[in-house]
Short mmCIF file of C-alpha atoms in Angstrom, two decimals:
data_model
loop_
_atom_site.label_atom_id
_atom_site.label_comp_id
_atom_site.label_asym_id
_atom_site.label_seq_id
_atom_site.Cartn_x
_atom_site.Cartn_y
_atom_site.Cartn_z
CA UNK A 1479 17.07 -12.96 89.22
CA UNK A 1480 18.86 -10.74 86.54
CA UNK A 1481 21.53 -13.21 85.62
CA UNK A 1482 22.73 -10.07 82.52
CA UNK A 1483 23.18 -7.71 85.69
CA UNK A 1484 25.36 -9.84 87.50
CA UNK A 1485 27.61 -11.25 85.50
CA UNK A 1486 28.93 -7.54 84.99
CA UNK A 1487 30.48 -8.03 88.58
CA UNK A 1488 31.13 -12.33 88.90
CA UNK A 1489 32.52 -12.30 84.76
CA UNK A 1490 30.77 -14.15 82.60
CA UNK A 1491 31.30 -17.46 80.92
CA UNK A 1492 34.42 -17.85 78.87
CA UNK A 1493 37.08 -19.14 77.27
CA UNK A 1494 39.07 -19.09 80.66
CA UNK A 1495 36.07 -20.22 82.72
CA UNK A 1496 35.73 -23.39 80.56
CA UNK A 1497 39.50 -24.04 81.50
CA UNK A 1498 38.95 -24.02 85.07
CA UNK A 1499 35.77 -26.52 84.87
CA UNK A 1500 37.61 -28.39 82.79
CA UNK A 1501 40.57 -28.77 85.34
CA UNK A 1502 37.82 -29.26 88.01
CA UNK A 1503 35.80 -32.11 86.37
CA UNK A 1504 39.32 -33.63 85.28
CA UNK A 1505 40.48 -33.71 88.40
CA UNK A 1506 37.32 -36.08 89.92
CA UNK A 1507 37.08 -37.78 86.77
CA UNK A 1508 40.58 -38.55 85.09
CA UNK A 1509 38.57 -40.00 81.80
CA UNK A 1510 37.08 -36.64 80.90
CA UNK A 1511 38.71 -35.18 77.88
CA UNK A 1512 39.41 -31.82 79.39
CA UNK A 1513 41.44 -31.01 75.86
CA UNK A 1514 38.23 -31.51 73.40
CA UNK A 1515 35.90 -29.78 76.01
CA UNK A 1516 38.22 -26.83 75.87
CA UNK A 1517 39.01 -26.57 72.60
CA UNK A 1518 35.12 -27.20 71.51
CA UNK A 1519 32.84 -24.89 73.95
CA UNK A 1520 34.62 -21.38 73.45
CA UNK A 1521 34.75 -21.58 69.65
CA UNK A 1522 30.60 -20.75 69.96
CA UNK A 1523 31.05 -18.15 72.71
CA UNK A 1524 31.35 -15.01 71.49
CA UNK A 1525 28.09 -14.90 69.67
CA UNK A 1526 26.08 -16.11 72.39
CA UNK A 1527 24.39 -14.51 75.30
CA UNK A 1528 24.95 -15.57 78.45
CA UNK A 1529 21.98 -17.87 78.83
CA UNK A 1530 23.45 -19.28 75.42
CA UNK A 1531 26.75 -19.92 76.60
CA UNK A 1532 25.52 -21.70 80.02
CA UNK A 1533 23.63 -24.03 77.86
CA UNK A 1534 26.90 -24.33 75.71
CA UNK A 1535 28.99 -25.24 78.64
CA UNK A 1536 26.57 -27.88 79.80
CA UNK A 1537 26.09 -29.16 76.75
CA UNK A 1538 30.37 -29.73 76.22
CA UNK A 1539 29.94 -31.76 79.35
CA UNK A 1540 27.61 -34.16 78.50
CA UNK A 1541 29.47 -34.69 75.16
CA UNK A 1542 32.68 -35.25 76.77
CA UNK A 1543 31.46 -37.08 80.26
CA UNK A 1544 32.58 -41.15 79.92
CA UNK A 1545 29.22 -41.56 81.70
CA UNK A 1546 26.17 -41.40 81.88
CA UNK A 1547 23.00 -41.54 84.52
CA UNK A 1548 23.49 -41.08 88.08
CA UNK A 1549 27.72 -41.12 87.17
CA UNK A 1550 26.93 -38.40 85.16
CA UNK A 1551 25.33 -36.42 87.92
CA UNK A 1552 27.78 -37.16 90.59
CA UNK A 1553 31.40 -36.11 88.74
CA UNK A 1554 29.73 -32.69 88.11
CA UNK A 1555 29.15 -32.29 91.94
CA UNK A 1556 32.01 -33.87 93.10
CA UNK A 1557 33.78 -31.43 90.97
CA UNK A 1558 32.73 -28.36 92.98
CA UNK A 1559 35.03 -27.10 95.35
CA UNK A 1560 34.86 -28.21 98.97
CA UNK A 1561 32.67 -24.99 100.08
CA UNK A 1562 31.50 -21.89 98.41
CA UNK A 1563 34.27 -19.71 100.50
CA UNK A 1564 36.67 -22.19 98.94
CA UNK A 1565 35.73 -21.21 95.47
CA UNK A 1566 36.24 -17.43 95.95
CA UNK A 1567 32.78 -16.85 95.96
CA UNK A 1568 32.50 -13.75 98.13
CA UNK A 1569 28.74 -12.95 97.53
CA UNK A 1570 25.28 -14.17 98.25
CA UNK A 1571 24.78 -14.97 94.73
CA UNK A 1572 27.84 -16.92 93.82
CA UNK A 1573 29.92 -17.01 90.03
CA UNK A 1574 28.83 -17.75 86.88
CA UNK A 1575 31.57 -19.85 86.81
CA UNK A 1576 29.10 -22.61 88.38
CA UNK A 1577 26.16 -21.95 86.90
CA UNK A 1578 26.67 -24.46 83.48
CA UNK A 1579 26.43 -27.37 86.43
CA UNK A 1580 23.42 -26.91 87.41
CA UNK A 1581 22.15 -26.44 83.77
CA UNK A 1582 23.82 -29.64 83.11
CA UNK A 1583 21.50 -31.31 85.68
CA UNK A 1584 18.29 -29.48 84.87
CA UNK A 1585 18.70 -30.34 81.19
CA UNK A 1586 19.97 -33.54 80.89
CA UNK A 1587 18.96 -35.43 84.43
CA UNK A 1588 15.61 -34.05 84.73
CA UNK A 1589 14.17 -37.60 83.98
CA UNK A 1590 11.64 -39.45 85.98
CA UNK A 1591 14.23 -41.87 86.65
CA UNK A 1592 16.76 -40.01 88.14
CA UNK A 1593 14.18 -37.62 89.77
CA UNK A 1594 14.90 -37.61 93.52
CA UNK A 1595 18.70 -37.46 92.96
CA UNK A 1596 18.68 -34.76 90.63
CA UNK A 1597 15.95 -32.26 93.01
CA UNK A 1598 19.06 -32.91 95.93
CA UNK A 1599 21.54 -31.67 93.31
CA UNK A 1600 20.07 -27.90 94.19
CA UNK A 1601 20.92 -27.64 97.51
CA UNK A 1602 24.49 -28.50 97.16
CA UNK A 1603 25.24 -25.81 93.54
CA UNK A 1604 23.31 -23.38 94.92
CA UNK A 1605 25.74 -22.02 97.55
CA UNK A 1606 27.82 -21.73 94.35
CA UNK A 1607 25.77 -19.97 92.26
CA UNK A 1608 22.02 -19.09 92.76
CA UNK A 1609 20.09 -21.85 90.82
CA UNK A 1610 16.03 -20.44 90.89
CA UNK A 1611 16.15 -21.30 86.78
CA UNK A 1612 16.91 -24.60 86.69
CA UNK A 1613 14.88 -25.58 89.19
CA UNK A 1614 12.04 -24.04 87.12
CA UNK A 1615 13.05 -26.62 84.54
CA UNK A 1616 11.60 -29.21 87.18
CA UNK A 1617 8.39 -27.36 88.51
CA UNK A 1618 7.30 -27.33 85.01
CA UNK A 1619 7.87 -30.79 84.31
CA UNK A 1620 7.48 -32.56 87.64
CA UNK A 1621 5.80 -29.94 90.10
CA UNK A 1622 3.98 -32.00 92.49
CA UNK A 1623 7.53 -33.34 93.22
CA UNK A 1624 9.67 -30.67 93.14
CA UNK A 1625 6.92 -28.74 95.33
CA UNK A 1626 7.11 -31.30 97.50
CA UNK A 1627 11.42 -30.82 97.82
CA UNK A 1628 10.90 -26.99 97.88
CA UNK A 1629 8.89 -27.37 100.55
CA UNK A 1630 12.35 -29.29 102.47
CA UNK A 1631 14.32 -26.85 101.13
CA UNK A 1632 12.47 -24.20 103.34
CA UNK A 1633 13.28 -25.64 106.66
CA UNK A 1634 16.89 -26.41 105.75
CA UNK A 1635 19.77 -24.95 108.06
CA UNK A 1636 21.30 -23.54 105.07
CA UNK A 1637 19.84 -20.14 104.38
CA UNK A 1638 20.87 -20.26 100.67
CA UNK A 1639 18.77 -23.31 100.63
CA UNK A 1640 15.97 -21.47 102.62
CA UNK A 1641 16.07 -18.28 99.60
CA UNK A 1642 16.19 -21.06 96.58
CA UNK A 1643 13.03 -22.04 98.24
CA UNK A 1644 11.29 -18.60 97.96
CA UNK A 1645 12.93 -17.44 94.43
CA UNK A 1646 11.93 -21.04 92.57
CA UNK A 1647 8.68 -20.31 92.93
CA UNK A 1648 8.65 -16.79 92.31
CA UNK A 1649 6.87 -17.13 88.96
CA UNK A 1650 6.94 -14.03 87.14
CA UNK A 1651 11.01 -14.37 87.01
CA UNK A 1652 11.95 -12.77 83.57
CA UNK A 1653 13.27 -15.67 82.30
CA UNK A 1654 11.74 -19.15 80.71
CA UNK A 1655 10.00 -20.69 81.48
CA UNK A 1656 6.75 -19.48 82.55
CA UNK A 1657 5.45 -22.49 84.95
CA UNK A 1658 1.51 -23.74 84.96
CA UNK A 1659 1.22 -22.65 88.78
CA UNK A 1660 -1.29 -20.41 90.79
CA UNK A 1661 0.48 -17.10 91.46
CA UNK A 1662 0.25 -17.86 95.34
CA UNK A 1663 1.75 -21.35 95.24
CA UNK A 1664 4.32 -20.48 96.94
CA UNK A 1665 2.49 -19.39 99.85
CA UNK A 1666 2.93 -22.06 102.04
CA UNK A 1667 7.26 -21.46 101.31
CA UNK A 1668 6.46 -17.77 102.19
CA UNK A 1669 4.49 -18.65 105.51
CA UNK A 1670 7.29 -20.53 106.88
CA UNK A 1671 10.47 -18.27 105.77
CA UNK A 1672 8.66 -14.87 106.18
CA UNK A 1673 10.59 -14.60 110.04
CA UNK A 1674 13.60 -16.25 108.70
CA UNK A 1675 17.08 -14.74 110.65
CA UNK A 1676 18.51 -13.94 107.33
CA UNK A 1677 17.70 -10.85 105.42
CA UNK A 1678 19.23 -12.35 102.50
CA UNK A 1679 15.69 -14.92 102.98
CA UNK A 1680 13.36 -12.58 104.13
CA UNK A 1681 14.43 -9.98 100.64
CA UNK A 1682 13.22 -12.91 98.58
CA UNK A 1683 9.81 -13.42 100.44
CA UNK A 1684 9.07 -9.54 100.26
CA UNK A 1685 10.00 -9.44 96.68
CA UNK A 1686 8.02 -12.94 96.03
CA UNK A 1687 5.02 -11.04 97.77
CA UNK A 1688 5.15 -8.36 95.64
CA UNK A 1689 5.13 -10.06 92.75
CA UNK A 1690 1.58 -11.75 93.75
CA UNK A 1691 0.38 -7.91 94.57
CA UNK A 1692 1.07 -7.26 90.99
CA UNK A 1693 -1.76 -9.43 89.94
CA UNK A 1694 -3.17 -9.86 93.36
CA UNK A 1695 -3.77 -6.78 95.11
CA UNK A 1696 -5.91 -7.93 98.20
CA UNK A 1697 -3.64 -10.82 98.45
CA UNK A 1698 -0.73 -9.25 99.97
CA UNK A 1699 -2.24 -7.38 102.36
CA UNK A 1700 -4.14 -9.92 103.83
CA UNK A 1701 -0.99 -12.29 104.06
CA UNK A 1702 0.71 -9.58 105.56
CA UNK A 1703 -1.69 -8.97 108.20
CA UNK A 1704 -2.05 -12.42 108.97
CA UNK A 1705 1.75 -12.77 109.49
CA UNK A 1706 1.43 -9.87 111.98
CA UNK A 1707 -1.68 -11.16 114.10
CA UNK A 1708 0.53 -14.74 114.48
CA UNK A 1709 3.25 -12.86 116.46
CA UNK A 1710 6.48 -14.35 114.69
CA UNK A 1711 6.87 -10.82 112.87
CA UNK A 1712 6.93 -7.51 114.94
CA UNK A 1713 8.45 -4.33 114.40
CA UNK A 1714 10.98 -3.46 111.95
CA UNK A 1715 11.17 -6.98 110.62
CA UNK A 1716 7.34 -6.44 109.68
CA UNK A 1717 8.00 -2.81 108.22
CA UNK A 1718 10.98 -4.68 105.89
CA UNK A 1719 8.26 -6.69 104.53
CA UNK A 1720 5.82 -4.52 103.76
CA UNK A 1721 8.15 -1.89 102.37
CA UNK A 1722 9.60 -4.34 100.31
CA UNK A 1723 6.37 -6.10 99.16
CA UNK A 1724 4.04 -3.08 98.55
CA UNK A 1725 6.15 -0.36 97.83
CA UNK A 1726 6.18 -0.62 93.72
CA UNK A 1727 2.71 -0.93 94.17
CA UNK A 1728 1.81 1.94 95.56
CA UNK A 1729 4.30 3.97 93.61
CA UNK A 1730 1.78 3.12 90.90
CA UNK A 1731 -1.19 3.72 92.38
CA UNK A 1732 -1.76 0.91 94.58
CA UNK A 1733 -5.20 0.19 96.64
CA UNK A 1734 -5.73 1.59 99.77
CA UNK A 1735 -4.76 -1.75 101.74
CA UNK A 1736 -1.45 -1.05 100.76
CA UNK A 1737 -1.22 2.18 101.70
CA UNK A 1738 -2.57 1.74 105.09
CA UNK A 1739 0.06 -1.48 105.73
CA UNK A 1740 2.92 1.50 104.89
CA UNK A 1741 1.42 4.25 106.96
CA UNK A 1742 1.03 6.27 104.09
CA UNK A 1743 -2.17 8.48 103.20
CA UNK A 1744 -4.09 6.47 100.45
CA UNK A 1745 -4.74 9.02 97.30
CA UNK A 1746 -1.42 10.57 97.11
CA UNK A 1747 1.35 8.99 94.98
CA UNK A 1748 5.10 8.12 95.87
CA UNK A 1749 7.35 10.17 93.11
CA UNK A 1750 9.51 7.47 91.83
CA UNK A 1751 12.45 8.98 92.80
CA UNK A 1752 11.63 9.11 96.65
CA UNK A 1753 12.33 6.93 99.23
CA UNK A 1754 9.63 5.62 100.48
CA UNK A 1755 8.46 6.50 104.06
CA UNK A 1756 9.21 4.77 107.32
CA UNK A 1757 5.91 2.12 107.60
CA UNK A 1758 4.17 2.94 110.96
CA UNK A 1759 2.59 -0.65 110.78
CA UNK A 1760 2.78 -1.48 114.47
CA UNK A 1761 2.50 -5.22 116.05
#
């Protein structure tokens, strides 16, 4: 996730974003000072980077929040809109504008005590804004646990729930922090989602399997080939994945197993500026 790329389209954090979560925490939780949080997060923004000013935001509402605990995690969720179409979100990713909420949980709830509560909070922000980073917060400090939820979140009906389960554990994400976990831990994620009915889901496992190439390059293959022998991916849906897995790879050089999964004559190298050819990987 490229949270800098995004935020070009969705707007970033400021001072007019911190009025609206103001007004939306204010209006679940009467006691918040809506007044000091406004007038105290912006003065830092323009100085900060986006990360930064996420961690800002979240930080003005635990300074300002009457409560604390499991209080303190509900009135940030309750303070989401209804539904992500509500919102105005109008993409797969969601706004910014949501993002310093799920910080807020990551950062300040990610306690043993309040574990199981805080690992639902995902699945309810993320429609809202994609929330891979703070759940990284957990895997690194809890990650038999949170494994344990991803692994839930992969069979949920929600297919924004289904992706977070996928990107989380995508660990070579380019931004902190870098979790203590086999490069193919998320295998067992990528074995149930890789016939998912949403492309949205099945982008995320081809680009999560392409990250493992990168360091694994029998790996991918193998998975791959093993997803075709079991039947539940045929076709085009197969030649998505292995495009999308393997093509970087072979772009620079990649072994021959990748080459053979795309159709493409081993020894010769894609120019980076082509498209890559049609995969004649058949079931």
């Amino acid at each position: 996730m490229n949270h800098g790329r995004r935020s070009s389209a969705d707007g970033t954090i400021d001072a007019e974003r911190i009025a609206r979560i103001g007004r939306e925490v204010h209006a679940v939780c009467p006691e918040f000072d809506t007044d000091a949080f406004v007038a105290s997060v912006p003065a830092d923004l323009p100085r900060l980077e986006l990360s930064a000013r996420i961690a800002r935001t979240s930080q003005g509402l635990r300074d300002r929040l009457p409560v604390t605990g499991p209080d303190a995690l509900d009135i940030p969720l309750r303070s989401l809109p209804p539904t992500p179409a509500a919102s105005a979100v109008t993409n797969d990713f969601g706004l910014h504008l949501y993002s310093p909420r799920s910080d807020y949980v990551s950062r300040y709830l990610r306690t043993a005590e309040h574990l199981e509560r805080s690992l639902a909070a995902p699945t309810r922000t993320t429609g809202y804004f994609s929330v891979e980073l703070p759940v990284r917060h957990f895997l690194a400090d809890f990650p038999d646990e949170t494994m344990k939820a991803v692994d839930a979140w992969s069979r949920d009906e929600g297919f924004r729930v289904r992706r977070l389960a996928s990107e989380a554990t995508r660990l070579p994400l380019p931004w902190p922090p870098r979790i203590a976990l086999p490069a193919d831990a998320g295998l067992p994620v990528l074995k149930t989602l890789h016939d998912d009915p949403h492309r949205y889901v099945r982008t995320s496992v081809a680009n999560h399997l392409g990250d493992v190439a990168a360091t694994q390059p029998d790996f991918a293959p193998a998975t791959l080939q093993r997803w075709r022998a079991s039947g539940r991916v045929t076709g085009e849906q197969f030649a998505f994945l292995t495009r999308d897995a393997l093509s970087n790879r072979l772009k620079e050089g990649g072994p021959p197993a990748h080459a053979a999964l795309l159709g493409y004559a081993h020894g010769r190298r894609w120019p980076s500026r082509a498209a890559p050819p049609p995969s004649r990987a058949r079931s």
